[in-house]
CSV table of C-alpha atoms and ligand atoms in Angstrom, one decimal:
chain,number,residue,atom,x,y,z
A,4,MET,CA,-26.0,-20.8,87.4
A,5,GLU,CA,-28.6,-18.4,86.7
A,6,ALA,CA,-27.4,-15.9,89.1
A,7,GLN,CA,-23.8,-16.5,88.0
A,8,LEU,CA,-24.7,-15.6,84.4
A,9,LYS,CA,-26.9,-12.4,85.5
A,10,GLU,CA,-24.0,-11.4,87.8
A,11,LEU,CA,-21.7,-11.6,84.6
A,12,GLN,CA,-24.1,-9.6,82.5
A,13,ALA,CA,-24.1,-6.8,85.1
A,14,GLU,CA,-20.4,-6.8,85.4
A,15,ALA,CA,-19.6,-6.9,81.6
A,16,LEU,CA,-22.2,-4.1,81.1
A,17,LEU,CA,-20.7,-1.8,83.5
A,18,LYS,CA,-17.2,-2.4,82.2
A,19,VAL,CA,-18.5,-1.5,78.7
A,20,GLU,CA,-20.1,1.6,80.2
A,21,GLN,CA,-16.7,2.7,81.8
A,22,ALA,CA,-14.6,1.8,78.6
A,23,GLU,CA,-13.0,4.8,77.2
A,24,ASP,CA,-11.8,3.8,73.9
A,25,LEU,CA,-12.1,1.0,71.2
A,26,LYS,CA,-9.0,-0.9,72.4
A,27,ALA,CA,-10.9,-1.2,75.9
A,28,LEU,CA,-14.0,-2.5,74.2
A,29,ASN,CA,-12.0,-5.2,72.3
A,30,GLU,CA,-10.4,-6.2,75.6
A,31,ILE,CA,-14.0,-6.8,77.0
A,32,ARG,CA,-15.2,-8.5,74.0
A,33,VAL,CA,-12.3,-11.0,74.4
A,34,ALA,CA,-12.6,-11.3,78.1
A,35,TYR,CA,-16.6,-12.1,78.2
A,36,LEU,CA,-17.4,-13.5,74.9
A,37,GLY,CA,-14.3,-15.1,73.7
A,38,LYS,CA,-13.5,-18.8,73.4
A,39,LYS,CA,-11.9,-18.8,77.0
A,40,GLY,CA,-14.7,-16.5,78.5
A,41,PRO,CA,-16.9,-17.1,81.4
A,42,ILE,CA,-20.1,-17.6,79.0
A,43,THR,CA,-18.5,-20.1,77.0
A,44,GLU,CA,-17.4,-21.9,80.2
A,45,VAL,CA,-21.1,-21.9,81.4
A,46,LEU,CA,-22.3,-23.3,78.1
A,47,ARG,CA,-19.7,-26.3,78.1
A,48,GLY,CA,-21.0,-27.1,81.6
A,49,MET,CA,-24.8,-27.6,80.3
A,50,GLY,CA,-24.2,-31.3,79.9
A,51,LYS,CA,-24.4,-31.8,83.7
A,52,LEU,CA,-27.9,-29.9,83.8
A,53,SER,CA,-31.1,-31.6,84.0
A,54,ALA,CA,-33.2,-31.8,80.8
A,55,GLU,CA,-35.6,-29.1,82.2
A,56,GLU,CA,-32.9,-26.8,83.3
A,57,ARG,CA,-30.9,-27.1,80.0
A,58,PRO,CA,-33.1,-25.0,77.7
A,59,VAL,CA,-33.5,-22.4,80.3
A,60,ILE,CA,-30.0,-21.9,81.2
A,61,GLY,CA,-29.1,-22.3,77.3
A,62,GLN,CA,-31.7,-19.3,76.6
A,63,LEU,CA,-30.4,-17.3,79.4
A,64,ALA,CA,-26.6,-17.4,78.5
A,65,ASN,CA,-27.6,-16.6,74.9
A,66,ASP,CA,-29.4,-13.7,76.1
A,67,VAL,CA,-26.6,-12.6,78.2
A,68,ARG,CA,-24.1,-13.0,75.1
A,69,ALA,CA,-26.6,-11.0,72.9
A,70,ALA,CA,-27.1,-8.3,75.5
A,71,ILE,CA,-23.3,-7.9,76.1
A,72,GLN,CA,-22.8,-7.8,72.3
A,73,GLU,CA,-25.5,-5.2,71.7
A,74,LYS,CA,-24.0,-2.8,74.3
A,75,LEU,CA,-20.5,-3.3,72.6
A,76,GLU,CA,-21.6,-2.6,69.3
A,77,GLU,CA,-23.5,0.6,70.4
A,78,LYS,CA,-20.7,1.9,72.3
A,79,GLN,CA,-18.3,0.9,69.4
A,80,GLU,CA,-20.3,2.8,67.0
A,81,ARG,CA,-20.3,5.8,69.3
A,82,PHE,CA,-16.5,5.8,69.4
A,83,GLU,CA,-15.9,5.2,65.8
A,84,LYS,CA,-18.3,8.3,65.0
A,85,GLN,CA,-16.4,10.4,67.6
A,86,GLU,CA,-13.2,9.4,65.7
A,87,VAL,CA,-14.4,10.5,62.5
A,88,GLU,CA,-15.7,13.6,63.9
A,89,LYS,CA,-12.5,14.4,65.6
A,90,LYS,CA,-10.5,13.8,62.3
A,91,LEU,CA,-13.0,16.0,60.3
A,92,ALA,CA,-12.6,18.7,62.8
A,93,ALA,CA,-8.6,18.4,62.6
A,94,GLU,CA,-8.4,18.4,58.8
A,95,GLN,CA,-10.9,21.1,58.1
A,96,VAL,CA,-10.0,22.9,54.8
A,97,ASP,CA,-10.8,26.5,54.6
A,98,VAL,CA,-11.8,26.9,51.0
A,99,THR,CA,-11.8,30.7,51.3
A,100,LEU,CA,-8.0,30.8,52.0
A,101,PRO,CA,-5.9,32.2,49.1
A,102,GLY,CA,-4.0,29.5,47.3
A,103,ARG,CA,-0.3,29.2,47.2
A,104,PRO,CA,1.5,31.2,44.5
A,105,VAL,CA,2.9,29.4,41.6
A,106,ARG,CA,6.1,31.0,40.8
A,107,ALA,CA,6.7,31.3,37.2
A,108,GLY,CA,10.2,31.2,35.9
A,109,ASN,CA,11.5,33.4,33.2
A,110,HIS,CA,14.0,32.6,30.1
A,111,HIS,CA,17.6,32.8,30.9
A,112,PRO,CA,18.9,36.1,29.6
A,113,LEU,CA,21.1,34.6,26.9
A,114,THR,CA,18.2,32.4,25.6
A,115,ALA,CA,16.1,35.4,25.6
A,116,VAL,CA,18.8,37.3,23.5
A,117,ILE,CA,19.4,34.3,21.1
A,118,GLU,CA,15.7,34.1,20.5
A,119,GLU,CA,15.5,37.8,19.8
A,120,ILE,CA,18.3,37.5,17.3
A,121,GLU,CA,16.7,34.5,15.5
A,122,ASP,CA,13.3,36.2,15.4
A,123,LEU,CA,15.0,39.2,13.8
A,124,PHE,CA,16.7,37.2,11.0
A,125,ILE,CA,13.6,34.8,10.7
A,126,GLY,CA,11.6,38.0,9.9
A,127,MET,CA,14.2,38.7,7.1
A,128,GLY,CA,13.7,35.3,5.4
A,129,TYR,CA,16.5,33.3,7.3
A,130,GLN,CA,16.1,29.9,8.2
A,131,ILE,CA,17.7,28.3,11.6
A,132,ALA,CA,20.4,25.6,10.9
A,133,GLU,CA,22.0,23.5,13.5
A,134,GLY,CA,24.8,21.2,13.8
A,135,PRO,CA,27.0,18.7,16.0
A,136,GLU,CA,29.1,20.0,18.7
A,137,VAL,CA,31.5,17.4,18.5
A,138,GLU,CA,33.1,18.1,14.9
A,139,THR,CA,35.6,16.8,12.4
A,140,ASP,CA,38.6,18.7,11.7
A,141,TYR,CA,37.6,19.0,8.0
A,142,TYR,CA,34.3,21.1,8.8
A,143,ASN,CA,35.9,23.0,11.7
A,144,PHE,CA,39.0,24.1,9.8
A,145,GLU,CA,39.5,22.6,6.4
A,146,ALA,CA,36.3,23.7,4.6
A,147,LEU,CA,36.6,27.1,6.0
A,148,ASN,CA,39.7,27.9,4.3
A,149,LEU,CA,42.1,27.3,7.5
A,150,PRO,CA,45.0,25.3,6.1
A,151,LYS,CA,46.7,22.7,8.3
A,152,SER,CA,49.6,25.4,9.3
A,153,HIS,CA,47.1,27.9,10.5
A,154,PRO,CA,47.7,29.0,14.1
A,155,ALA,CA,44.1,28.8,15.0
A,156,ARG,CA,44.4,24.9,14.8
A,157,ASP,CA,46.9,25.0,17.6
A,158,MET,CA,46.3,22.0,19.9
A,159,GLN,CA,46.7,24.8,22.9
A,160,ASP,CA,43.7,26.6,21.7
A,161,SER,CA,41.0,23.8,21.0
A,162,PHE,CA,39.7,20.7,22.8
A,163,TYR,CA,40.8,17.8,20.7
A,164,ILE,CA,39.3,14.6,21.1
A,165,THR,CA,41.3,12.6,18.7
A,166,GLU,CA,43.7,14.1,16.0
A,167,GLU,CA,40.6,14.5,13.6
A,168,ILE,CA,37.8,15.3,16.1
A,169,LEU,CA,37.3,18.2,18.4
A,170,LEU,CA,34.6,20.1,20.1
A,171,ARG,CA,33.7,22.8,17.5
A,172,THR,CA,35.5,26.2,18.0
A,173,GLN,CA,33.0,28.1,15.8
A,174,THR,CA,29.5,27.5,14.5
A,175,SER,CA,30.8,28.1,11.1
A,176,THR,CA,31.0,24.2,10.8
A,177,VAL,CA,27.2,24.1,10.3
A,178,GLN,CA,27.4,26.3,7.2
A,179,PRO,CA,29.7,24.3,4.9
A,180,ARG,CA,27.4,21.3,6.0
A,181,THR,CA,24.2,23.2,5.0
A,182,MET,CA,25.8,24.3,1.6
A,183,LEU,CA,26.6,20.8,0.8
A,184,LYS,CA,23.1,19.7,1.4
A,185,HIS,CA,22.0,22.6,-1.3
A,186,GLU,CA,24.1,20.6,-3.9
A,187,GLY,CA,25.4,23.8,-5.4
A,188,ARG,CA,22.4,25.7,-5.8
A,189,GLY,CA,21.3,29.1,-4.0
A,190,PRO,CA,19.9,30.8,-2.3
A,191,VAL,CA,21.2,29.7,1.0
A,192,LYS,CA,19.9,32.0,3.8
A,193,ILE,CA,20.9,30.8,7.3
A,194,ILE,CA,21.3,31.6,11.0
A,195,CYS,CA,23.6,29.0,13.0
A,196,PRO,CA,23.2,29.5,16.7
A,197,GLY,CA,25.0,27.2,19.1
A,198,LYS,CA,27.5,26.4,21.8
A,199,VAL,CA,31.3,26.4,21.0
A,200,TYR,CA,34.4,25.4,22.8
A,201,ARG,CA,37.9,27.0,23.2
A,202,ARG,CA,40.7,26.3,25.6
A,203,ASP,CA,40.7,29.4,27.7
A,204,ASN,CA,41.1,30.4,31.3
A,205,ASP,CA,37.6,31.8,32.3
A,206,ASP,CA,37.6,35.3,33.5
A,207,ALA,CA,35.2,38.4,33.3
A,208,THR,CA,35.2,38.4,29.5
A,209,HIS,CA,36.5,34.9,28.5
A,210,SER,CA,34.7,31.5,28.7
A,211,HIS,CA,35.9,28.0,27.8
A,212,GLN,CA,32.4,27.4,26.3
A,213,PHE,CA,30.2,30.2,25.0
A,214,MET,CA,27.4,30.6,22.4
A,215,GLN,CA,27.7,31.9,18.8
A,216,ILE,CA,25.5,33.1,16.1
A,217,GLU,CA,26.7,33.1,12.7
A,218,GLY,CA,24.6,33.9,9.7
A,219,LEU,CA,25.4,33.0,5.8
A,220,VAL,CA,23.7,34.4,2.8
A,221,VAL,CA,24.9,32.7,-0.6
A,222,ASP,CA,23.1,33.4,-4.0
A,223,GLU,CA,23.7,35.3,-7.3
A,224,ASN,CA,24.7,39.1,-7.0
A,225,ILE,CA,25.0,39.1,-3.3
A,226,ARG,CA,27.3,42.2,-2.6
A,227,MET,CA,29.1,43.9,0.3
A,228,SER,CA,26.2,46.5,0.3
A,229,ASP,CA,23.6,43.6,1.0
A,230,LEU,CA,26.0,42.9,4.2
A,231,LYS,CA,26.1,46.3,5.4
A,232,GLY,CA,22.2,47.1,4.9
A,233,THR,CA,21.4,43.7,6.9
A,234,LEU,CA,23.7,44.3,9.8
A,235,GLU,CA,22.4,47.8,10.0
A,236,VAL,CA,18.9,46.7,10.5
A,237,PHE,CA,20.3,44.2,13.1
A,238,ALA,CA,22.0,46.8,15.1
A,239,LYS,CA,19.2,49.2,15.1
A,240,LYS,CA,16.7,46.7,16.0
A,241,MET,CA,18.7,45.1,18.8
A,242,PHE,CA,20.3,48.6,20.4
A,243,GLY,CA,18.0,51.3,19.1
A,244,GLU,CA,16.9,53.0,15.9
A,245,ASP,CA,19.2,55.9,16.7
A,246,ARG,CA,22.4,54.0,16.4
A,247,LYS,CA,24.8,53.8,13.5
A,248,ILE,CA,27.1,51.2,12.2
A,249,ARG,CA,30.6,51.5,10.9
A,250,LEU,CA,32.7,48.9,9.0
A,251,ARG,CA,36.5,48.4,9.6
A,252,PRO,CA,38.9,46.5,7.5
A,253,SER,CA,39.8,43.1,9.4
A,254,PHE,CA,40.8,39.4,8.5
A,255,PHE,CA,39.1,36.2,8.7
A,256,PRO,CA,40.5,33.1,6.7
A,257,PHE,CA,36.9,32.3,5.6
A,258,THR,CA,35.9,35.8,4.1
A,259,GLU,CA,37.6,38.1,1.7
A,260,PRO,CA,37.3,41.1,2.3
A,261,SER,CA,36.7,40.9,5.9
A,262,VAL,CA,35.2,43.7,8.1
A,263,GLU,CA,34.7,44.2,11.8
A,264,ILE,CA,31.4,46.1,12.4
A,265,ASP,CA,31.1,48.5,15.4
A,266,VAL,CA,27.7,50.0,16.6
A,267,SER,CA,27.8,53.7,17.9
A,268,CYS,CA,27.8,53.9,21.7
A,269,MET,CA,24.8,55.0,23.6
A,270,CYS,CA,26.8,57.9,25.0
A,271,GLY,CA,26.6,59.5,21.7
A,272,GLY,CA,30.3,59.6,21.1
A,273,HIS,CA,30.8,61.9,24.0
A,274,GLY,CA,33.0,59.1,25.8
A,275,CYS,CA,32.2,56.5,28.3
A,276,SER,CA,33.9,53.5,29.8
A,277,ILE,CA,31.7,51.0,27.6
A,278,CYS,CA,33.2,52.5,24.4
A,279,LYS,CA,36.5,53.3,25.9
A,280,HIS,CA,35.9,56.9,25.0
A,281,THR,CA,35.9,55.9,21.2
A,282,GLY,CA,32.2,56.4,20.7
A,283,TRP,CA,32.2,52.9,18.9
A,284,ILE,CA,31.6,49.2,20.3
A,285,GLU,CA,32.6,46.4,18.2
A,286,ILE,CA,29.6,43.7,18.0
A,287,LEU,CA,30.4,41.6,14.9
A,288,GLY,CA,33.0,40.1,12.5
A,289,ALA,CA,31.7,39.7,8.8
A,290,GLY,CA,32.8,39.7,5.3
A,291,MET,CA,32.2,38.4,1.7
A,292,VAL,CA,32.5,34.3,1.7
A,293,HIS,CA,35.9,33.2,0.4
A,294,PRO,CA,35.6,31.8,-3.1
A,295,ASN,CA,37.7,28.7,-1.7
A,296,VAL,CA,35.0,28.2,1.0
A,297,LEU,CA,32.1,28.3,-1.9
A,298,GLU,CA,34.1,26.0,-4.1
A,299,MET,CA,34.8,23.5,-1.4
A,300,ALA,CA,31.1,23.4,-0.5
A,301,GLY,CA,30.3,22.7,-4.2
A,302,PHE,CA,29.3,26.3,-5.2
A,303,ASP,CA,30.5,27.8,-8.5
A,304,SER,CA,32.4,30.9,-7.2
A,305,LYS,CA,32.0,32.6,-10.6
A,306,LYS,CA,28.1,32.5,-10.3
A,307,TYR,CA,27.5,32.7,-6.7
A,308,THR,CA,28.9,35.2,-3.9
A,309,GLY,CA,27.7,35.4,-0.4
A,310,PHE,CA,28.3,37.1,2.8
A,311,ALA,CA,28.7,35.7,6.3
A,312,PHE,CA,29.1,37.3,9.9
A,313,GLY,CA,29.6,35.9,13.3
A,314,MET,CA,28.7,37.3,16.9
A,315,GLY,CA,28.8,36.3,20.4
A,316,PRO,CA,25.3,36.6,22.0
A,317,GLU,CA,27.0,37.0,25.6
A,318,ARG,CA,28.7,40.0,24.4
A,319,ILE,CA,25.3,41.4,22.8
A,320,ALA,CA,23.4,40.6,26.1
A,321,MET,CA,26.1,42.3,28.3
A,322,LEU,CA,26.1,45.4,26.2
A,323,LYS,CA,22.2,45.4,25.9
A,324,TYR,CA,21.8,44.9,29.7
A,325,GLY,CA,25.0,46.3,31.1
A,326,ILE,CA,26.2,42.9,32.5
A,327,ASP,CA,29.8,43.1,33.7
A,328,ASP,CA,31.0,39.5,33.7
A,329,ILE,CA,30.4,36.8,31.2
A,330,ARG,CA,30.4,34.1,34.1
A,331,HIS,CA,27.2,35.4,35.2
A,332,PHE,CA,25.6,33.5,32.5
A,333,TYR,CA,26.9,30.3,33.5
A,334,THR,CA,26.9,30.2,37.2
A,335,ASN,CA,23.1,30.6,37.4
A,336,ASP,CA,22.6,32.6,40.5
A,337,ILE,CA,18.9,32.9,40.8
A,338,ARG,CA,19.3,36.5,42.0
A,339,PHE,CA,21.1,37.3,38.7
A,340,LEU,CA,18.5,35.4,36.6
A,341,LYS,CA,15.3,36.8,38.0
A,342,GLN,CA,16.2,40.2,36.9
A,343,PHE,CA,15.5,39.3,33.2
A,344,LYS,CA,11.9,38.6,33.8
A,345,ARG,CA,9.7,40.0,30.9
A,346,VAL,CA,6.7,41.8,32.3
B,38,2NL,C1,33.2,37.0,14.9
B,38,2NL,C2,33.5,36.7,13.3
B,38,2NL,C3,32.7,35.5,11.4
B,38,2NL,C4,32.1,34.2,9.7
B,38,2NL,C5,32.2,34.4,11.0
B,38,2NL,C6,31.9,32.3,7.8
B,38,2NL,C7,31.2,31.3,7.7
B,38,2NL,C8,31.2,30.6,6.3
B,38,2NL,C9,31.8,31.5,5.4
B,38,2NL,C10,32.5,32.6,5.7
B,38,2NL,CL1,30.7,29.1,6.0
B,38,2NL,N1,32.4,33.2,7.0
B,38,2NL,N2,31.7,33.0,9.2
B,38,2NL,C11,32.6,35.2,8.8
B,38,2NL,C12,33.1,36.3,9.3
B,38,2NL,C13,33.3,36.4,10.6
B,38,2NL,O1,32.8,35.6,12.9
B,38,2NL,O2,33.5,37.5,15.4
B,38,2NL,N3,32.7,35.8,15.5
B,38,2NL,C14,32.2,35.9,16.7
């Protein structure tokens, strides 16, 4: 039995020596030290031994078990260490490598132009006012002096949700709402930027959804010259100090008198395709607020007067940056948008 145990030890140690991975070591452990292994078997048979032999064989069996165990652990430790070293080598981080670049985005050109216009008017003491895009017929038309029979109210031109509710066709809706909050007391000095909707087939110059910026000033003694001076400052700041403006008579239901405002073309009047050889480019509609609009918003039209104007920021951005198709603003081609990075 003694020889048998020693042989087992030699055999097991050799196998441990030859083991090539943790899996092999585990198999050896199960085979030699497991419950069904040969050493357990020997210990189980000790009952048959004499009283003198029993402690000797018992001791020897324990020594053999300990020797195999020790060798297994030693080798296991070595394998585990090797594994860690292998992993460390494979996952080495070179801290001297340059970092991955963080690509910074930029404002959408339309957002940039709208913010530029807002800042310009904030600098002149205006406040930004906003309102809902889903509007009532009252604020979209009635309060702006567009009677029920007006052609602009045609179902063909607006997105109606019910007979009384529609997607706003102009941001003017925000202005009577704001005036009513002032409860008949001036001054009101606001800029209303926002999305508007019209039933239109999209092409290079039309979109069924676009942006508008409208302005309104109501106070005592507001005159046409205030309108002209304000919009001249706007045109020069937007397009260049060398530009001029001119006013042409026009018509809007909510203003009287009404004007259209042109800015002189950068071709200097020599004629180009942008101004269609006229030397002038239309950029704004404006006028003195119609007394009916003031009265409906609770202002005494004998005491108060006001001016208002409206513009399309897409058109302003197209002129400023030479963009030839309004659809570029909405298709969001990254190659288009990237060109407007401010440096
Ligand atoms: C244009 C013309 C305009 C207004 C908008 C307005 C608003 C109130 C009272 C009077 Cl509450 N007027 N807005 C006035 C004149 C022209 O817009 O061409 N827009 C793109």
